[in-house]
CSV table of C-alpha atoms in Angstrom, one decimal:
chain,number,residue,atom,x,y,z
D,1,MET,CA,106.9,95.4,87.6
D,2,THR,CA,106.3,93.5,84.4
D,3,TRP,CA,104.9,95.1,81.2
D,4,PRO,CA,101.5,93.3,81.5
D,5,ALA,CA,101.2,94.6,85.1
D,6,ILE,CA,102.0,98.2,84.0
D,7,PHE,CA,99.4,98.0,81.2
D,8,ALA,CA,96.8,96.5,83.5
D,9,LEU,CA,97.4,99.3,86.0
D,10,ALA,CA,97.2,101.9,83.3
D,11,VAL,CA,93.9,100.6,81.9
D,12,GLY,CA,92.4,100.2,85.3
D,13,SER,CA,93.5,103.6,86.5
D,14,TYR,CA,92.1,105.3,83.4
D,15,ALA,CA,88.8,103.4,83.8
D,16,LEU,CA,88.4,104.6,87.4
D,17,LYS,CA,89.0,108.2,86.4
D,18,ALA,CA,86.8,108.1,83.3
D,19,MET,CA,83.9,106.2,84.9
D,20,GLY,CA,83.1,109.1,87.3
D,21,LEU,CA,83.6,111.8,84.7
D,22,LEU,CA,81.9,110.2,81.7
D,23,GLY,CA,79.8,107.4,83.2
D,24,PHE,CA,77.8,108.9,85.9
D,25,GLY,CA,77.1,112.1,83.9
D,26,GLY,CA,76.1,114.3,86.7
D,27,ARG,CA,74.0,111.6,88.4
D,28,ALA,CA,74.3,111.7,92.2
D,29,VAL,CA,76.3,109.0,93.9
D,30,PRO,CA,75.1,107.7,97.3
D,31,GLU,CA,76.8,109.3,100.2
D,32,ARG,CA,77.9,105.9,101.6
D,33,ALA,CA,79.8,105.1,98.3
D,34,ARG,CA,81.4,108.5,98.3
D,35,SER,CA,82.5,108.0,101.9
D,36,ALA,CA,84.0,104.5,101.0
D,37,PHE,CA,86.0,105.8,98.0
D,38,THR,CA,87.5,108.6,99.9
D,39,LEU,CA,88.4,106.4,102.9
D,40,ILE,CA,90.4,103.9,100.9
D,41,PRO,CA,93.6,106.0,100.7
D,42,ALA,CA,93.7,106.4,104.5
D,43,ALA,CA,93.4,102.7,105.0
D,44,LEU,CA,95.8,101.6,102.2
D,45,LEU,CA,98.5,104.2,102.8
D,46,ALA,CA,98.5,103.3,106.5
D,47,ALA,CA,98.8,99.6,105.7
D,48,LEU,CA,101.6,100.4,103.2
D,49,ILE,CA,103.5,102.5,105.8
D,50,ALA,CA,103.2,99.7,108.4
D,51,VAL,CA,104.2,96.8,106.1
D,52,GLN,CA,107.1,98.7,104.4
D,53,THR,CA,108.5,99.9,107.8
D,54,PHE,CA,108.1,96.7,109.9
D,55,ALA,CA,108.0,93.8,107.5
D,56,ASP,CA,111.1,91.9,106.2
D,57,GLY,CA,109.6,89.3,103.9
D,58,ARG,CA,107.1,87.4,106.1
D,59,HIS,CA,108.6,88.6,109.4
D,60,LEU,CA,108.1,91.7,111.5
D,61,THR,CA,111.3,93.4,112.5
D,62,ILE,CA,112.4,96.7,114.0
D,63,ASP,CA,115.4,98.1,112.1
D,64,ALA,CA,116.9,101.3,110.7
D,65,ARG,CA,113.7,102.0,108.7
D,66,VAL,CA,111.8,102.9,111.9
D,67,ALA,CA,114.3,105.7,112.6
D,68,GLY,CA,113.8,106.9,109.1
D,69,LEU,CA,110.0,106.9,109.5
D,70,GLY,CA,110.4,108.8,112.8
D,71,ALA,CA,112.6,111.4,111.2
D,72,ALA,CA,110.1,111.7,108.3
D,73,ALA,CA,107.2,112.2,110.7
D,74,VAL,CA,109.1,115.1,112.2
D,75,ALA,CA,109.5,116.6,108.7
D,76,VAL,CA,105.7,116.1,108.1
D,77,LEU,CA,104.8,117.8,111.4
D,78,ALA,CA,107.1,120.7,110.4
D,79,ARG,CA,105.0,120.9,107.1
D,80,ARG,CA,108.0,120.2,104.8
D,81,SER,CA,107.5,119.3,101.1
D,82,PHE,CA,107.1,115.7,99.9
D,83,LEU,CA,110.7,115.6,98.6
D,84,THR,CA,112.1,116.9,101.9
D,85,VAL,CA,110.1,114.2,103.9
D,86,VAL,CA,111.4,111.4,101.6
D,87,VAL,CA,115.0,112.6,101.7
D,88,VAL,CA,115.0,113.1,105.5
D,89,GLY,CA,113.6,109.6,105.9
D,90,ALA,CA,116.0,108.0,103.6
D,91,VAL,CA,119.1,109.8,105.0
D,92,ALA,CA,118.1,109.0,108.6
D,93,THR,CA,117.7,105.3,107.6
D,94,ALA,CA,121.1,105.2,105.9
D,95,ILE,CA,122.8,106.9,108.9
D,96,VAL,CA,121.3,104.5,111.5
D,97,ARG,CA,122.1,101.5,109.2
D,98,ALA,CA,125.7,102.6,108.9
D,99,LEU,CA,126.2,103.0,112.7
Z,1,MET,CA,97.7,137.8,73.5
Z,2,HIS,CA,97.1,140.2,76.4
Z,3,ALA,CA,94.0,138.3,77.3
Z,4,ARG,CA,95.9,135.1,77.3
Z,5,TRP,CA,98.7,136.5,79.4
Z,6,ASN,CA,96.2,137.9,81.9
Z,7,ARG,CA,94.6,134.5,82.2
Z,8,LEU,CA,98.0,132.9,82.8
Z,9,GLN,CA,98.4,135.4,85.7
Z,10,ALA,CA,95.1,134.8,87.2
Z,11,PRO,CA,95.6,133.4,90.7
Z,12,PRO,CA,94.1,129.9,90.2
Z,13,VAL,CA,96.2,129.3,87.1
Z,14,ARG,CA,99.4,130.8,88.6
Z,15,ASP,CA,98.9,128.7,91.8
Z,16,ALA,CA,98.4,125.6,89.6
Z,17,LEU,CA,101.6,126.2,87.7
Z,18,VAL,CA,103.6,126.7,91.0
Z,19,LEU,CA,102.1,123.5,92.2
Z,20,SER,CA,103.0,121.7,89.0
Z,21,ALA,CA,106.7,122.6,89.3
Z,22,ALA,CA,106.6,121.3,92.9
Z,23,VAL,CA,105.1,118.0,91.8
Z,24,GLY,CA,107.9,117.7,89.2
Z,25,VAL,CA,110.3,117.2,92.1
Z,26,PHE,CA,108.1,114.5,93.5
Z,27,GLY,CA,108.3,112.9,90.0
Z,28,VAL,CA,112.1,112.8,90.3
Z,29,SER,CA,111.7,110.7,93.5
Z,30,PHE,CA,109.4,108.3,91.6
Z,31,GLY,CA,111.9,107.9,88.8
Z,32,VAL,CA,114.8,107.2,91.2
Z,33,LEU,CA,112.7,104.7,93.3
Z,34,ALA,CA,111.3,103.0,90.2
Z,35,VAL,CA,114.6,102.1,88.6
Z,36,SER,CA,116.1,101.2,92.0
Z,37,SER,CA,113.3,98.7,92.5
Z,38,GLY,CA,114.0,97.0,89.2
Z,39,LEU,CA,112.1,98.9,86.5
Z,40,THR,CA,113.8,100.0,83.3
Z,41,VAL,CA,113.9,103.7,82.4
Z,42,LEU,CA,111.3,103.0,79.7
Z,43,GLN,CA,109.0,101.2,82.2
Z,44,ALA,CA,109.3,104.1,84.7
Z,45,CYS,CA,108.4,106.6,82.0
Z,46,ALA,CA,105.5,104.4,80.7
Z,47,MET,CA,104.0,104.2,84.1
Z,48,SER,CA,104.1,108.0,84.6
Z,49,LEU,CA,102.7,108.7,81.1
Z,50,LEU,CA,99.9,106.0,81.2
Z,51,VAL,CA,99.0,105.4,84.9
Z,52,PHE,CA,99.5,109.0,86.1
Z,53,THR,CA,98.5,108.8,89.7
Z,54,GLY,CA,101.4,109.2,92.0
Z,55,ALA,CA,100.1,107.2,95.0
Z,56,SER,CA,99.2,104.2,92.9
Z,57,GLN,CA,102.5,104.3,91.1
Z,58,PHE,CA,104.5,104.4,94.3
Z,59,ALA,CA,102.3,101.6,95.8
Z,60,ALA,CA,102.8,99.3,92.8
Z,61,ILE,CA,106.6,99.6,92.6
Z,62,GLY,CA,106.9,99.6,96.4
Z,63,LEU,CA,105.0,96.4,96.8
Z,64,THR,CA,106.8,94.8,93.9
Z,65,ALA,CA,110.1,95.7,95.4
Z,66,ALA,CA,109.0,94.1,98.7
Z,67,GLY,CA,108.4,90.8,96.9
Z,68,SER,CA,104.6,91.1,96.3
Z,69,ASP,CA,102.9,89.2,93.5
Z,70,PRO,CA,102.3,91.5,90.5
Z,71,SER,CA,98.6,91.0,90.6
Z,72,ALA,CA,98.4,91.9,94.3
Z,73,ALA,CA,100.5,95.0,93.6
Z,74,VAL,CA,98.2,96.0,90.8
Z,75,GLY,CA,95.2,95.3,92.9
Z,76,SER,CA,96.3,97.5,95.8
Z,77,ALA,CA,97.3,100.3,93.4
Z,78,LEU,CA,93.9,100.1,91.7
Z,79,LEU,CA,92.1,100.2,95.1
Z,80,LEU,CA,94.1,103.2,96.0
Z,81,GLY,CA,92.9,104.8,92.7
Z,82,ALA,CA,89.2,104.1,93.5
Z,83,ARG,CA,88.9,107.6,95.0
Z,84,HIS,CA,89.0,108.9,91.4
Z,85,LEU,CA,85.4,107.6,91.0
Z,86,ALA,CA,84.4,110.2,93.6
Z,87,TYR,CA,86.5,112.9,92.0
Z,88,GLY,CA,84.9,112.3,88.6
Z,89,VAL,CA,81.4,112.5,90.1
Z,90,ALA,CA,82.4,115.7,92.0
Z,91,LEU,CA,83.7,117.3,88.8
Z,92,GLY,CA,80.8,116.2,86.6
Z,93,PRO,CA,78.8,119.5,86.9
Z,94,ILE,CA,81.9,121.5,85.9
Z,95,PHE,CA,82.3,119.6,82.6
Z,96,SER,CA,78.6,119.0,82.0
Z,97,GLY,CA,78.7,121.4,78.9
Z,98,SER,CA,82.0,119.9,77.5
Z,99,ARG,CA,82.2,117.5,74.6
Z,100,ARG,CA,82.8,113.8,75.3
Z,101,THR,CA,86.3,113.9,73.8
Z,102,THR,CA,87.2,116.8,76.1
Z,103,ARG,CA,86.0,114.9,79.1
Z,104,ALA,CA,87.9,111.8,78.0
Z,105,VAL,CA,91.1,113.8,77.9
Z,106,ALA,CA,90.2,115.5,81.2
Z,107,ALA,CA,89.8,112.1,82.8
Z,108,GLN,CA,93.5,111.3,82.3
Z,109,VAL,CA,94.7,114.5,84.1
Z,110,MET,CA,92.0,114.2,86.8
Z,111,ILE,CA,94.2,113.7,89.8
Z,112,ASP,CA,94.4,114.8,93.5
Z,113,GLU,CA,95.9,118.2,92.6
Z,114,SER,CA,93.7,119.2,89.6
Z,115,THR,CA,90.6,118.1,91.5
Z,116,ALA,CA,91.5,120.0,94.5
Z,117,MET,CA,92.3,123.2,92.5
Z,118,ALA,CA,89.1,122.9,90.5
Z,119,THR,CA,86.7,122.4,93.4
Z,120,ALA,CA,88.3,125.3,95.3
Z,121,GLN,CA,87.0,127.8,92.6
Z,122,GLY,CA,83.8,129.7,92.8
Z,123,ASN,CA,82.4,129.2,89.3
Z,124,PRO,CA,82.6,126.6,86.5
Z,125,THR,CA,84.8,128.8,84.2
Z,126,ASP,CA,87.5,129.4,86.9
Z,127,ALA,CA,87.2,125.8,87.9
Z,128,ARG,CA,87.9,124.5,84.4
Z,129,ALA,CA,90.8,126.9,84.0
Z,130,ALA,CA,92.3,125.8,87.3
Z,131,PHE,CA,91.6,122.1,86.4
Z,132,TRP,CA,93.4,122.3,83.1
Z,133,ALA,CA,96.3,124.3,84.4
Z,134,ALA,CA,96.9,122.0,87.3
Z,135,GLY,CA,96.2,118.8,85.4
Z,136,LEU,CA,98.3,119.5,82.3
Z,137,GLY,CA,101.0,121.3,84.3
Z,138,VAL,CA,101.4,118.4,86.7
Z,139,TYR,CA,101.3,115.9,83.8
Z,140,VAL,CA,104.2,117.7,82.0
Z,141,PHE,CA,106.3,118.2,85.2
Z,142,TRP,CA,105.6,114.7,86.6
Z,143,ASN,CA,106.8,113.1,83.4
Z,144,LEU,CA,109.9,115.2,83.0
Z,145,GLY,CA,110.7,114.6,86.7
Z,146,THR,CA,110.2,110.8,86.2
Z,147,LEU,CA,112.6,110.8,83.2
Z,148,ALA,CA,115.2,112.8,85.1
Z,149,GLY,CA,114.9,110.6,88.2
Z,150,ALA,CA,115.0,107.4,86.3
Z,151,LEU,CA,118.2,108.5,84.4
Z,152,VAL,CA,119.9,109.5,87.7
Z,153,GLY,CA,118.6,106.5,89.6
Z,154,ASN,CA,120.2,104.2,87.0
Z,155,GLY,CA,123.6,105.1,88.4
Z,156,ILE,CA,122.8,104.8,92.0
Z,157,GLY,CA,123.3,101.0,92.6
Z,158,ASP,CA,122.2,99.3,95.8
Z,159,PRO,CA,119.1,101.2,97.0
Z,160,THR,CA,119.4,100.2,100.7
Z,161,ARG,CA,122.8,101.9,101.0
Z,162,TYR,CA,121.0,105.3,100.7
Z,163,GLY,CA,118.0,104.2,102.8
Z,164,LEU,CA,115.9,104.3,99.6
Z,165,ASP,CA,113.9,101.3,100.9
Z,166,ALA,CA,112.6,103.6,103.7
Z,167,ALA,CA,111.8,106.3,101.1
Z,168,PHE,CA,108.5,104.4,100.3
Z,169,PRO,CA,106.9,104.4,103.8
Z,170,CYS,CA,108.2,108.0,104.3
Z,171,GLY,CA,106.6,109.1,101.0
Z,172,PHE,CA,103.3,107.4,102.0
Z,173,LEU,CA,103.4,109.2,105.3
Z,174,ALA,CA,103.6,112.5,103.5
Z,175,LEU,CA,100.7,111.4,101.2
Z,176,ILE,CA,98.4,110.2,104.0
Z,177,VAL,CA,98.2,113.5,105.8
Z,178,THR,CA,95.4,115.0,103.7
Z,179,HIS,CA,93.4,111.7,104.1
Z,180,VAL,CA,93.4,111.5,107.9
Z,181,ARG,CA,92.1,115.0,108.8
Z,182,ASP,CA,88.7,113.6,110.0
Z,183,ARG,CA,87.9,110.9,112.6
Z,184,GLY,CA,86.7,108.5,109.9
Z,185,GLY,CA,90.0,108.6,108.1
Z,186,GLN,CA,91.9,108.3,111.4
Z,187,THR,CA,89.9,105.2,112.4
Z,188,ALA,CA,90.4,103.6,109.0
Z,189,ALA,CA,94.2,104.3,109.1
Z,190,ALA,CA,94.7,103.0,112.6
Z,191,LEU,CA,92.7,99.7,112.0
Z,192,ALA,CA,94.4,99.2,108.6
Z,193,THR,CA,97.8,99.4,110.4
Z,194,VAL,CA,96.8,96.7,112.9
Z,195,ILE,CA,95.3,94.4,110.3
Z,196,ALA,CA,98.3,94.7,107.9
Z,197,LEU,CA,100.8,94.0,110.7
Z,198,ALA,CA,98.8,91.1,112.0
Z,199,LEU,CA,98.7,89.4,108.6
Z,200,VAL,CA,102.4,89.9,107.5
Z,201,SER,CA,103.5,86.5,108.8
Z,202,ILE,CA,100.3,84.7,107.8
Z,203,VAL,CA,99.5,85.5,104.2
Z,204,PRO,CA,101.8,86.2,101.1
Z,205,ALA,CA,103.4,89.6,100.6
Z,206,GLY,CA,101.0,92.1,99.1
Z,207,LEU,CA,97.8,90.6,100.6
Z,208,PRO,CA,98.1,92.2,104.0
Z,209,VAL,CA,97.7,95.6,102.4
Z,210,LEU,CA,94.8,94.5,100.3
Z,211,VAL,CA,92.9,92.9,103.2
Z,212,ALA,CA,93.6,96.0,105.3
Z,213,SER,CA,91.4,98.0,103.0
Z,214,ALA,CA,88.5,96.4,104.9
Z,215,ALA,CA,89.3,99.1,107.6
Z,216,ILE,CA,87.2,101.6,105.5
Z,217,ILE,CA,84.1,100.0,107.0
Z,218,PRO,CA,84.6,101.1,110.6
Z,219,GLY,CA,85.8,104.4,109.1
Z,220,MET,CA,82.4,104.7,107.3
Z,221,VAL,CA,80.6,103.9,110.5
Z,222,VAL,CA,82.4,106.6,112.4
Z,223,ARG,CA,81.7,109.1,109.7
Z,224,ALA,CA,78.0,108.3,109.5
Z,225,ARG,CA,77.7,108.5,113.3
Z,226,LEU,CA,79.4,111.9,113.4
Z,227,ALA,CA,77.2,113.2,110.5
Z,228,ARG,CA,74.1,112.1,112.4
Z,229,ARG,CA,75.2,113.9,115.5
Z,230,SER,CA,75.9,117.2,113.8
Z,231,PRO,CA,73.4,117.8,111.0
């Protein structure tokens, strides 16, 4: 991350937060727009999970990260905290990589 | 004094403070991952102070670490933040009597946690108390956590040795859970996965994730269809 990228992200993020709270001022937003906004995290997070688990540069691979994601999924299903999920995933990846 | 203490002990506020401390630990993981993907301690702290939305911050540093162009990383992170538009609209009535400056400050701490806590309350007064407790509490702990994590992470060295590269997708997996409770969210997530993987070897890093956001359209169709079926 470069400083300009950090500032651009900061300004953009604040604008998104403030627009709804200050801009619309209690006016109703169409149900369709609301549906779109709230679906974006599902789509983007899923894409991020896929790319960061299976991509190595411009290639698709199956490596130790898959084992880490699997272990993390078990932790998610067991309703563990965010930190536990991340640590379990990282440790499982490191172990499989060291084998 | 007693009144204030009583208010601190009120369930919504107490829950919000417990939640804040938990999020602080999440901030530690952000700090560690930020410096291990090349940010300085100052940059990591600036991100948490100024950007202050966990998912966008993780996405931005994760994509940058994976070789994405900075503009694609910022674009994805901002798209991820677009849900705050809906949050602001949902919280509008609660802050309708507040001054503009109050609302401008509230906007910075309007995140997943504070919005969820506020909308769970029965009346505007409780909602505002829960909002500020969660928003300011998370802000303080998230930033303290980031600083601690960034300082620790500086001494870690090669991130892949500890499987830290896998920490990103694992963290996103933990974050996605609340967004895929309905069929629309599940549809969007499944299609986004397919689109992103199909594009990895075709377009530059960072773009597959951005393009995959088109998967919200079938998600919207599924939601609309389900809403029509059960009025």
